[in-house]
XYZ file of C-alpha atoms in Angstrom:
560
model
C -9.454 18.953 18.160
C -5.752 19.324 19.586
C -4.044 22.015 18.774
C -0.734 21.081 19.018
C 0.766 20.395 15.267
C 2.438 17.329 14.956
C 5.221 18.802 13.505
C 6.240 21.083 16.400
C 6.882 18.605 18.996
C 9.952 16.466 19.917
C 10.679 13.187 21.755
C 8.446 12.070 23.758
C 9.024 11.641 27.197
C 9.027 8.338 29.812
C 6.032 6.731 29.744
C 4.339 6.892 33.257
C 4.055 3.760 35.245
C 0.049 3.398 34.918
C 0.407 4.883 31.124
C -0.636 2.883 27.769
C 1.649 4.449 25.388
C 0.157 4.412 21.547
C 2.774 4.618 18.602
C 1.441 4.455 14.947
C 4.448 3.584 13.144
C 1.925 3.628 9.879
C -1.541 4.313 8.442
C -1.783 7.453 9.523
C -2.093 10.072 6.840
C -1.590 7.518 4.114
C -3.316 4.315 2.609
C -1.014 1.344 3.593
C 1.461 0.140 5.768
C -1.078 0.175 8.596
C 0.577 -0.456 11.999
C 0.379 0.525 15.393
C 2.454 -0.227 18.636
C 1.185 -0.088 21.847
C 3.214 0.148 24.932
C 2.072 -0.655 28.400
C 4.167 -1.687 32.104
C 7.425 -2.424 29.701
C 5.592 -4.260 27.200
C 4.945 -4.116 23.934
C 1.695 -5.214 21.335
C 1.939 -4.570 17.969
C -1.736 -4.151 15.679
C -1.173 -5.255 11.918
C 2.016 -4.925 10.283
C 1.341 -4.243 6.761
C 2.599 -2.407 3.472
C 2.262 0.421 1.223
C 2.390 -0.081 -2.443
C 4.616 2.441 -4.589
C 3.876 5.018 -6.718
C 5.108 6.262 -9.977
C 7.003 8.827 -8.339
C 8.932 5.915 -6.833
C 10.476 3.987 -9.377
C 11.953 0.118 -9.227
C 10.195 -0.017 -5.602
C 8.422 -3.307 -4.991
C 6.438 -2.242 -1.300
C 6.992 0.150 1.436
C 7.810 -1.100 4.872
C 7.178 0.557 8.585
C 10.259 1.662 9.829
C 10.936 -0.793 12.782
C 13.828 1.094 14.873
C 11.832 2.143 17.615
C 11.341 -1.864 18.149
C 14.851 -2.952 17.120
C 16.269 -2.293 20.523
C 12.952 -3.577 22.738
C 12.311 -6.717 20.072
C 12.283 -9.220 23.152
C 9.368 -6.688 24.681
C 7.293 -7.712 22.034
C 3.977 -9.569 23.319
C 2.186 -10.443 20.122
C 1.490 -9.317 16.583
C -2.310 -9.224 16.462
C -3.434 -8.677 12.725
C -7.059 -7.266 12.271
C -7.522 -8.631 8.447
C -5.812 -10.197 5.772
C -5.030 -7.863 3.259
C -1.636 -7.137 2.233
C -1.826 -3.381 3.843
C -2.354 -5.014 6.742
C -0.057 -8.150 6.958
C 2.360 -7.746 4.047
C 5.509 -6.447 6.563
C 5.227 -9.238 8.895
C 8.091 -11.210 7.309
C 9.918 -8.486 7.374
C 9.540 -7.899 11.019
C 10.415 -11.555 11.655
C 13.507 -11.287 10.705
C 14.225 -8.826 13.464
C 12.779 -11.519 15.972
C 11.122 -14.708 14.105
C 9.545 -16.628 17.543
C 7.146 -13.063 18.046
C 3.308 -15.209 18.361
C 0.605 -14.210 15.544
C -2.479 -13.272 16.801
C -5.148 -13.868 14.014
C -8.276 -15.321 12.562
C -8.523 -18.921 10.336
C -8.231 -17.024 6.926
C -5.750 -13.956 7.910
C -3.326 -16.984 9.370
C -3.953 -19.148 6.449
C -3.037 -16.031 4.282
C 0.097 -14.880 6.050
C 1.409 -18.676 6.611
C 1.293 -19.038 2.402
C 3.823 -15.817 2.671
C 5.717 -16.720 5.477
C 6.669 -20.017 4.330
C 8.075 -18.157 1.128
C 10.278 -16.787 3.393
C 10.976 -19.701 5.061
C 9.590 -18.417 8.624
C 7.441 -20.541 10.968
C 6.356 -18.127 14.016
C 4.088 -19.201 16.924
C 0.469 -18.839 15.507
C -2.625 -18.434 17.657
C -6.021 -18.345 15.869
C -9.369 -16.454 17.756
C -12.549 -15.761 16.636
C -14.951 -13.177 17.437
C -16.038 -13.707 20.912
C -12.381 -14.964 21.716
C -10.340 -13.295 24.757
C -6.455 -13.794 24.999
C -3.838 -12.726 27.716
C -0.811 -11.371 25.896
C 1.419 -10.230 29.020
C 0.051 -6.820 30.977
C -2.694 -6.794 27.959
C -5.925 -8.492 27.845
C -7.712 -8.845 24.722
C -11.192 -9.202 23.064
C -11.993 -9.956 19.631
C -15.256 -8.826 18.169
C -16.749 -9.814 14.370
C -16.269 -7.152 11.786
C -17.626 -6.686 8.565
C -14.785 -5.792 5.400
C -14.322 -6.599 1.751
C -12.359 -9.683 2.895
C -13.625 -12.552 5.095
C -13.205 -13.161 8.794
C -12.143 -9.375 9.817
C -12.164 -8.531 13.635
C -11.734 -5.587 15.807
C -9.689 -5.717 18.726
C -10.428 -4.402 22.141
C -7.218 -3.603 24.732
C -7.802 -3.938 28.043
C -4.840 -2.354 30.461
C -4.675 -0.781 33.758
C -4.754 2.597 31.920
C -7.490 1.999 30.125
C -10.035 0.277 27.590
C -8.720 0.131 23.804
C -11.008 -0.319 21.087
C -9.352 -0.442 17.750
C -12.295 -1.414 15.069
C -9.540 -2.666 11.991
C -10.727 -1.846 8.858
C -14.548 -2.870 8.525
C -18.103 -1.271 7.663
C -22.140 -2.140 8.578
C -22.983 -4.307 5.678
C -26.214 -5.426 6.948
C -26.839 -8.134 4.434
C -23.126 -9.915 3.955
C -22.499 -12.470 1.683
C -21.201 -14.419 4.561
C -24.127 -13.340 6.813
C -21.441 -12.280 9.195
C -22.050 -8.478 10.861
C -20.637 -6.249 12.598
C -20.861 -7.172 16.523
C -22.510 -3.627 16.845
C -24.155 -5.310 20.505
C -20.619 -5.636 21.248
C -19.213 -2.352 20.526
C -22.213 -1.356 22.527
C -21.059 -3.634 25.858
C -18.085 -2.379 25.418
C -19.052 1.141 24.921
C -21.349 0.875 28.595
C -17.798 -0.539 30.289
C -15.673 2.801 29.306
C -14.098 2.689 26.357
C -10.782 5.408 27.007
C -10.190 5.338 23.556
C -11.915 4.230 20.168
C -9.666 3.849 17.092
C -11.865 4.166 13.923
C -11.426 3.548 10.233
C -11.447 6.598 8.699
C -11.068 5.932 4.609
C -14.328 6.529 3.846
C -15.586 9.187 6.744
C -15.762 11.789 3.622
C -18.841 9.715 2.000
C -21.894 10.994 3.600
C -24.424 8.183 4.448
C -23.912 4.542 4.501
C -21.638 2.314 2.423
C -23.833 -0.205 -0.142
C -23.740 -3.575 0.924
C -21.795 -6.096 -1.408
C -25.003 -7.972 -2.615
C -25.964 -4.935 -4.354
C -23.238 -4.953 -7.066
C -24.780 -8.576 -7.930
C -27.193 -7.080 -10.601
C -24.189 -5.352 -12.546
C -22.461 -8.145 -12.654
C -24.949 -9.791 -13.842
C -25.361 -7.653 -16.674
C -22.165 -7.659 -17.554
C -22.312 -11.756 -18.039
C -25.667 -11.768 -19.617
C -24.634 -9.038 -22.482
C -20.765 -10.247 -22.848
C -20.450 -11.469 -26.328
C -16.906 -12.826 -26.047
C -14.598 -13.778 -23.140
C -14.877 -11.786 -20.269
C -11.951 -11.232 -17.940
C -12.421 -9.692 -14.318
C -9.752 -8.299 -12.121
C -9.898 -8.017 -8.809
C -7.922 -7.895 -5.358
C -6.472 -11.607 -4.522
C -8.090 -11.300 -1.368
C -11.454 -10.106 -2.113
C -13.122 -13.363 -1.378
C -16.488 -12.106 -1.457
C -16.142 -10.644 -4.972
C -14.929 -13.230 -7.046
C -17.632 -16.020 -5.235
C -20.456 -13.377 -6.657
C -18.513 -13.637 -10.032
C -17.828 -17.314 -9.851
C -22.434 -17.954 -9.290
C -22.808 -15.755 -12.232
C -20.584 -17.983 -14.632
C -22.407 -20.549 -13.082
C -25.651 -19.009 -14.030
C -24.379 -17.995 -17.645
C -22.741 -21.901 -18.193
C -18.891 -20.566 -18.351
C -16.161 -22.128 -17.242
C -13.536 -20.185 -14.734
C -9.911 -19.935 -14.504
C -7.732 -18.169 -12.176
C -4.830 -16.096 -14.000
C -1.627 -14.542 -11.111
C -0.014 -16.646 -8.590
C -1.643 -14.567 -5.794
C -5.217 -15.535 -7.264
C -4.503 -18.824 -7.219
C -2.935 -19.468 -4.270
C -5.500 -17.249 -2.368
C -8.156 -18.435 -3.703
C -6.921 -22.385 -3.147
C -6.452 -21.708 0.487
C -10.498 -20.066 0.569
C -12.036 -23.032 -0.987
C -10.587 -25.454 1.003
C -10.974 -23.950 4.297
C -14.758 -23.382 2.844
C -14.936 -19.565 2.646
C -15.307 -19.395 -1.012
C -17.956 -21.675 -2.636
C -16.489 -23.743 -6.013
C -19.055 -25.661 -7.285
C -17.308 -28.995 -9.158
C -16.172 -28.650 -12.538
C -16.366 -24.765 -12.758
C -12.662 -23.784 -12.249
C -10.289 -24.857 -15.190
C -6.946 -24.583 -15.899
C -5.971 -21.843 -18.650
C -5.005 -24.690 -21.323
C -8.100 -26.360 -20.923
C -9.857 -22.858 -20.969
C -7.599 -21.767 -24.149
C -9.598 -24.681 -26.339
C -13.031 -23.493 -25.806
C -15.454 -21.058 -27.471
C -14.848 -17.573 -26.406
C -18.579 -17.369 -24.743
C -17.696 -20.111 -22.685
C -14.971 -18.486 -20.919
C -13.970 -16.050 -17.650
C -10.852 -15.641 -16.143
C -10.031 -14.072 -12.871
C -6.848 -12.165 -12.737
C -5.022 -9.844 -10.544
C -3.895 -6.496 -11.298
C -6.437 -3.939 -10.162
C -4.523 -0.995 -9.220
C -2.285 -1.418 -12.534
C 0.735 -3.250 -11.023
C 2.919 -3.243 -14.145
C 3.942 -6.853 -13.669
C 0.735 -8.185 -12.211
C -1.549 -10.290 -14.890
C -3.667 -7.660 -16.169
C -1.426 -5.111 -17.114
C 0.839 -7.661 -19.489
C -2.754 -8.396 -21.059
C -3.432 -4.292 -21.491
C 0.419 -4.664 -23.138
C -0.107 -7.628 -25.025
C 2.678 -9.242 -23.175
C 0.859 -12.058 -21.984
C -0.562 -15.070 -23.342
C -4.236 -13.717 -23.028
C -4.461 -11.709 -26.026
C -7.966 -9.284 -25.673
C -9.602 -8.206 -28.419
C -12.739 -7.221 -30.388
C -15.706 -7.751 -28.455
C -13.815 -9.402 -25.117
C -14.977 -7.464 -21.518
C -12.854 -6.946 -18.967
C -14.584 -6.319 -15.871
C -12.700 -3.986 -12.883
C -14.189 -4.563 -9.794
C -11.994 -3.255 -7.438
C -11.677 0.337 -6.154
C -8.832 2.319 -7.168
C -6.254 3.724 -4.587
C -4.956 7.109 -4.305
C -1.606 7.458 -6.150
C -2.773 4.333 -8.782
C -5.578 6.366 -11.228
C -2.431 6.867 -14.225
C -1.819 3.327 -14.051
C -5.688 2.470 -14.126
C -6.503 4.887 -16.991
C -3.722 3.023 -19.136
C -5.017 -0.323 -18.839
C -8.348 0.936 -19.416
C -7.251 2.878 -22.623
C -5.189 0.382 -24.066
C -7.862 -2.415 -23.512
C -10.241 0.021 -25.342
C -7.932 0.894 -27.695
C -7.866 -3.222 -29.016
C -11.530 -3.574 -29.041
C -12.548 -4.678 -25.345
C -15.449 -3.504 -23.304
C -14.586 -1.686 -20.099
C -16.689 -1.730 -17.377
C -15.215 -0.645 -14.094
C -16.758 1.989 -10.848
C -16.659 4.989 -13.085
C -19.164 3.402 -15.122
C -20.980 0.680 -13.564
C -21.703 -0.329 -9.920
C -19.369 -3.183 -9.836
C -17.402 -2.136 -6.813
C -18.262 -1.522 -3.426
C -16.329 0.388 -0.596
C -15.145 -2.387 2.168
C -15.136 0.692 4.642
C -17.723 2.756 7.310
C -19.147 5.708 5.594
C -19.925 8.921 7.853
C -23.330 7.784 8.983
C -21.780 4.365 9.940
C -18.853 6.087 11.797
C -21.697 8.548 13.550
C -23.446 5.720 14.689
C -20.394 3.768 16.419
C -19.756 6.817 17.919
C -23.340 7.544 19.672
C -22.801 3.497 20.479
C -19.666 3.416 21.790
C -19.706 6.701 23.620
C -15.903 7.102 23.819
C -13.850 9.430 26.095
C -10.916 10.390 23.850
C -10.737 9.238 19.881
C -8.312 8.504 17.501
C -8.963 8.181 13.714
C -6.705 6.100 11.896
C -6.352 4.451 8.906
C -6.291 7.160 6.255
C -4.835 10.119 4.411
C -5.144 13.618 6.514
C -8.504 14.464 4.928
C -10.046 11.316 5.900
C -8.486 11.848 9.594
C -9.892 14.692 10.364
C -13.193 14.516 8.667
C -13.669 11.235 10.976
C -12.714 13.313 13.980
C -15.105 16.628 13.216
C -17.905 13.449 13.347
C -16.839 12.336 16.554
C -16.851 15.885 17.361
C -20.625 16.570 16.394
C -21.765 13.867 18.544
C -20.363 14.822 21.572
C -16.898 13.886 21.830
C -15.245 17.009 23.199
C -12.877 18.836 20.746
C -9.790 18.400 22.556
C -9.967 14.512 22.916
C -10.590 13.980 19.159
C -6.775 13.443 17.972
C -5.723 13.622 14.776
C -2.304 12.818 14.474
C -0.357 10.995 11.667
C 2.664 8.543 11.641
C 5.484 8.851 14.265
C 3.529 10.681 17.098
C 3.076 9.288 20.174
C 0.301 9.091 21.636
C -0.217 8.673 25.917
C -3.423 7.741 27.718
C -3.193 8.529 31.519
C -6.035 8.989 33.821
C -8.651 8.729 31.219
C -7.361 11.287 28.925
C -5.535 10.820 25.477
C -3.145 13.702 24.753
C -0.466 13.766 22.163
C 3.111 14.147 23.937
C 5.870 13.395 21.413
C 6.822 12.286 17.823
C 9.438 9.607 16.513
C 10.559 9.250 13.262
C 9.140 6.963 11.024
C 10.917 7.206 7.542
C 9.508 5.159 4.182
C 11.282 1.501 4.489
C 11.328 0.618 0.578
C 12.033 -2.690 -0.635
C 14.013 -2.685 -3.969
C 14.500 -6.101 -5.226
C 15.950 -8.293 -2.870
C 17.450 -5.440 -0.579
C 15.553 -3.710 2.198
C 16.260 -0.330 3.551
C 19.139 0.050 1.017
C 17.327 2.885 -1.479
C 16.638 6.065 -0.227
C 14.736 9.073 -0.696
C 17.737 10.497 -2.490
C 18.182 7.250 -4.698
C 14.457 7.731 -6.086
C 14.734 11.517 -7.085
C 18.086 10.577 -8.861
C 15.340 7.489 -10.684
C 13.349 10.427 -11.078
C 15.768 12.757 -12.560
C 16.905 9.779 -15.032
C 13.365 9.496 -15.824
C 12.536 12.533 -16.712
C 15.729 14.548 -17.971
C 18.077 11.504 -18.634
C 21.672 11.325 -18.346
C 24.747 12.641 -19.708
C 27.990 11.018 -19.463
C 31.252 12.549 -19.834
C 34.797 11.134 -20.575
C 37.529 13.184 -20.560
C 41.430 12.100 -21.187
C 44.305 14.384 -18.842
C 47.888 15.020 -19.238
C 48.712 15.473 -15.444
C 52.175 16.975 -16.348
C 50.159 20.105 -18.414
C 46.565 19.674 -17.106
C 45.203 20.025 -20.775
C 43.186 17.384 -22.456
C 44.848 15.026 -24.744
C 41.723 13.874 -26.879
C 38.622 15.896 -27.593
C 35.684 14.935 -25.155
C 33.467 12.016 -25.640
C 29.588 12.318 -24.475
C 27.682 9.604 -23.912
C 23.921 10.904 -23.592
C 21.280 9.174 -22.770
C 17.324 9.662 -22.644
C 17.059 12.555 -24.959
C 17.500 14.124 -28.346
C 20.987 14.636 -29.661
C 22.885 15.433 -32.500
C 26.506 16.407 -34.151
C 25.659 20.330 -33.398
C 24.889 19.123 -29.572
C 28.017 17.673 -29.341
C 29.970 20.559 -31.069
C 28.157 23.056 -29.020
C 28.608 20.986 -25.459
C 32.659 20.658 -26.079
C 32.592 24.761 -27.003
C 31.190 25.857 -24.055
C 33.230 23.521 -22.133
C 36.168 24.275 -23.929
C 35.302 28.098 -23.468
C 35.371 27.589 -19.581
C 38.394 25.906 -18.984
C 40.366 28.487 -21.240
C 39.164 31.190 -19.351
C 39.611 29.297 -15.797
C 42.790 28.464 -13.997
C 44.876 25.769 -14.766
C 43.539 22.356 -13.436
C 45.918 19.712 -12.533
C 43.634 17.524 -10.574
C 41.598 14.752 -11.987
C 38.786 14.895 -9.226
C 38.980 18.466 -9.646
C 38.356 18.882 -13.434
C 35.469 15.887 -13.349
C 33.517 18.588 -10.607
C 34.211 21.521 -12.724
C 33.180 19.454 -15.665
C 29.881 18.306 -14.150
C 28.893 22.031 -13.225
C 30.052 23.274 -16.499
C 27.569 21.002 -18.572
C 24.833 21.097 -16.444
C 24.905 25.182 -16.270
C 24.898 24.817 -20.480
C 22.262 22.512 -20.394
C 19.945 24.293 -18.159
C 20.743 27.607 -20.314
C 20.492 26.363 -23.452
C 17.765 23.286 -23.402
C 16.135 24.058 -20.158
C 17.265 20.317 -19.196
C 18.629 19.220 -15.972
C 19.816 15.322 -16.647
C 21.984 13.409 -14.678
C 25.706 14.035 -15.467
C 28.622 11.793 -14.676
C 32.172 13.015 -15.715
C 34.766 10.394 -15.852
C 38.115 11.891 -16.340
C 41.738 9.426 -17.221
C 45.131 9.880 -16.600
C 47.096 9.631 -19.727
């Protein structure tokens, strides 16, 4: 593996004429905001443009963007956005992007457009869209593509391969070897294997699941959980899952089918998504199943299943309002609520609380911990190990994961043959140049968290969440103070206005004393600005002494 750390190196340098220039500007040492930028003859192609979900460390955040400065100054470079899948990871920042430039073409499959068009016209944008299918090849300026069929945990998935003068790109998306699909759609493994006896100059793998020895379970196989879980349910049952996970909810809607229930879809997501499935005929709704929830609200609890999103604990998202009896759905004794999505790193507090409060009123849980009512959507090791003795690349580049996941995909490329110092693992910002055949990592840029607060983007910072944090966690202490300019002594005692934490008549006593203590035995202060800084330090020295408590202090101080 290289042994150059990706945190020693600086700007990279010009890209050399015959060069294809590789920039991951995200999904590299994380889960999310997956995208990649590829430079080649003055030309840019961008690979998914998606986003990273918060977590509780990052308060009031609604998604995490790519940061797209490296592009803002080359946005009429830009070829094509060619989007592997449609999950939100993966498409979620293109409106975001098309603000920067809105004509930039789409490059994408039936569902992954239909998908992304439902969000763009939310946003009111109408880009050039192209749609491909596997065995499709498009010219998008110096490069030439390929698509090829992939199998994920969300219909129509393809890999993309990049042909340039420097070289033959093969970037697989997310995807996995599900031999039996519900859609009976596999992996083009006799493709990867063409491709693999042309020369392919660099592979870009899925890593997320290169940890998990052996091969992932195919999605049929969850069918006889499910299954269970309908034929022992006494009550309503209520299943969560991703909005995209086509797949998932048609094995859930043939079992109410089976077990004579009636179906309704709970979040707008759910809906929408699964609206736009059915009637381009990739999810299977037999007639009369699906109900609306008013209709659904008037029958016998045994009768009933309702699809809702919420798997990773969103606090605003359907399920959690039903875990805190918010929402209409009130669960009780003898109701199941069925989890069958897997649960992403950062989400497992918010998961264990929706699974302990639903306990805690009576419901039965069944979710992976407990039950095989999830499958992985990703290549395990032996799947990855067998691309790789396929596809015989020359240089390789794991992406799509956290750093564990990267380089455990790259020590398997290792082991079956790929020399040591061609397996890359690298992580967001560095740059990545193939010339002459051989990868090697010459530069880094910065790619900073993007966060999305509300309706502003860009505008919170790193700095803005540890002060959420701080609030959080120690509270806040305000304090206003009245001056005489012409003495610089107070005119009124102190007022505090604390916030997030115990307090009492002695606090406030004590607080003014040691305040009081410090200014006597200071110099004289005249200056308003002056005397709020001095009170700021002065509290928050007594506070950490005294309580061990480091809130957030504002001192306000009047001219009288």
């Amino acid at each position: 593996m290289n042994n150059i750390h990706s945190l020693d190196i600086g700007a990279p340098p010009k890209l050399p004429n015959r060069g294809l220039r590789v920039i991951p500007l995200g999904g590299l040492g994380e889960i999310g905001r997956n995208m990649t930028v590829f430079e080649h003859k003055g030309k840019l192609l961008i690979v998914d443009c998606g986003v990273l979900f918060p977590e509780d460390s990052q308060p009031g955040i609604d998604v995490i963007l790519p940061d797209f400065a490296y592009l803002r100054n080359r946005l009429q470079d830009i070829e094509a956005i060619v989007l592997t899948h449609g999950h939100e990871d993966h498409i979620g920042a293109v409106p975001y992007l098309l603000r920067e430039r809105e004509d930039i073409p789409i490059i994408a499959s039936t569902l992954t457009l239909a998908f992304l068009s439902a969000k763009l016209q939310e946003h009111r944008q109408s880009p050039p869209m192209i749609t491909v299918a596997e065995g499709d090849t498009r010219k998008a300026g110096p490069f030439d593509l390929e698509f090829l069929a992939v199998n994920h945990s969300i219909p129509d998935g393809l890999a993309v391969a990049i042909r340039t003068e420097a070289g033959l790109v093969l970037h697989t998306g997310d995807f996995k070897m599900d031999q039996f699909p519900m859609d009976k759609r596999i992996t083009d493994l006799n493709g990867f294997a063409r491709l693999g006896d042309e020369g392919v100059d660099l592979f870009m793998t899925d890593s997320t699941n290169a940890e998990v020895p052996g091969f992932t379970m195919a999605e049929a196989d969850i069918a006889p959980a499910i299954e269970r879980v309908f034929r022992e349910a006494p009550r309503r049952i209520v299943v969560s899952s991703f909005a995209s996970h086509v797949h998932r909810i048609q094995q859930v809607l043939d079992a109410a089918v089976v077990h004579k229930r009636k179906v309704a879809f709970v979040g707008r997501s759910m809906v929408r998504n699964m609206g736009i499935a059915s009637e381009l005929g990739y999810l299977n709704i037999p007639a009369g199943l699906v109900v609306e929830m008013k209709q659904l609200e008037r029958m016998r609890p045994e009768q009933v299943v309702i699809i809702c999103t919420g798997s990773q604990g969103e606090p605003m998202a359907a399920l959690s309002r039903m875990a805190t009896r918010e929402h209409i759905i009130k669960i009780g004794e003898g109701d199941t609520v069925l989890m069958a999505s897997s649960l992403i790193p950062g989400n497992e507090n918010a998961i264990y609380r929706i699974i302990n409060s639903f306990t805690r009123w009576g419901a039965n849980v069944v979710h992976k911990a407990n039950a095989k009512v999830h499958v992985s959507g990703h290549a395990s090791a032996g799947e990855l190990v067998y691309c790789y003795n396929l596809v015989k690349p020359a240089n390789v580049m794991p992406v799509h994961g956290e750093w564990r996941h990267l380089k455990a995909n790259a020590e398997l490329a290792i082991r079956t043959g790929v020399p040591a110092d061609r397996a890359l693992i690298v992580e967001d910002g560095v740059v990545v140049d193939l010339v002459d055949g051989r990868a090697s990592i010459v530069g880094r840029i910065p790619t900073p968290h993007i966060f999305v607060d509300g309706m502003g983007t860009g505008k919170a910072t790193e700095v803005a969440l540890n002060d959420r944090q701080v609030l959080a966690e120690e509270g806040s202490v305000t304090v206003l103070g009245i001056l005489d300019t012409r003495t610089g002594k107070l005119v009124e005692p102190l007022e505090f206005f604390p916030r997030g934490f115990a307090h009492d008549d002695d606090w406030v006593r004590e607080a003014t004393e040691a305040i009081t203590k410090a200014m006597e035995s200071g110099k004289t202060i005249l200056d308003g600005r002056e005397l709020e800084r001095f009170l700021t330090r002065t509290l928050g020295r007594w506070m950490q002494r005294k309580y061990r408590r480091e809130p957030v202090i504002t001192s306000i101080v009047v001219d009288a």
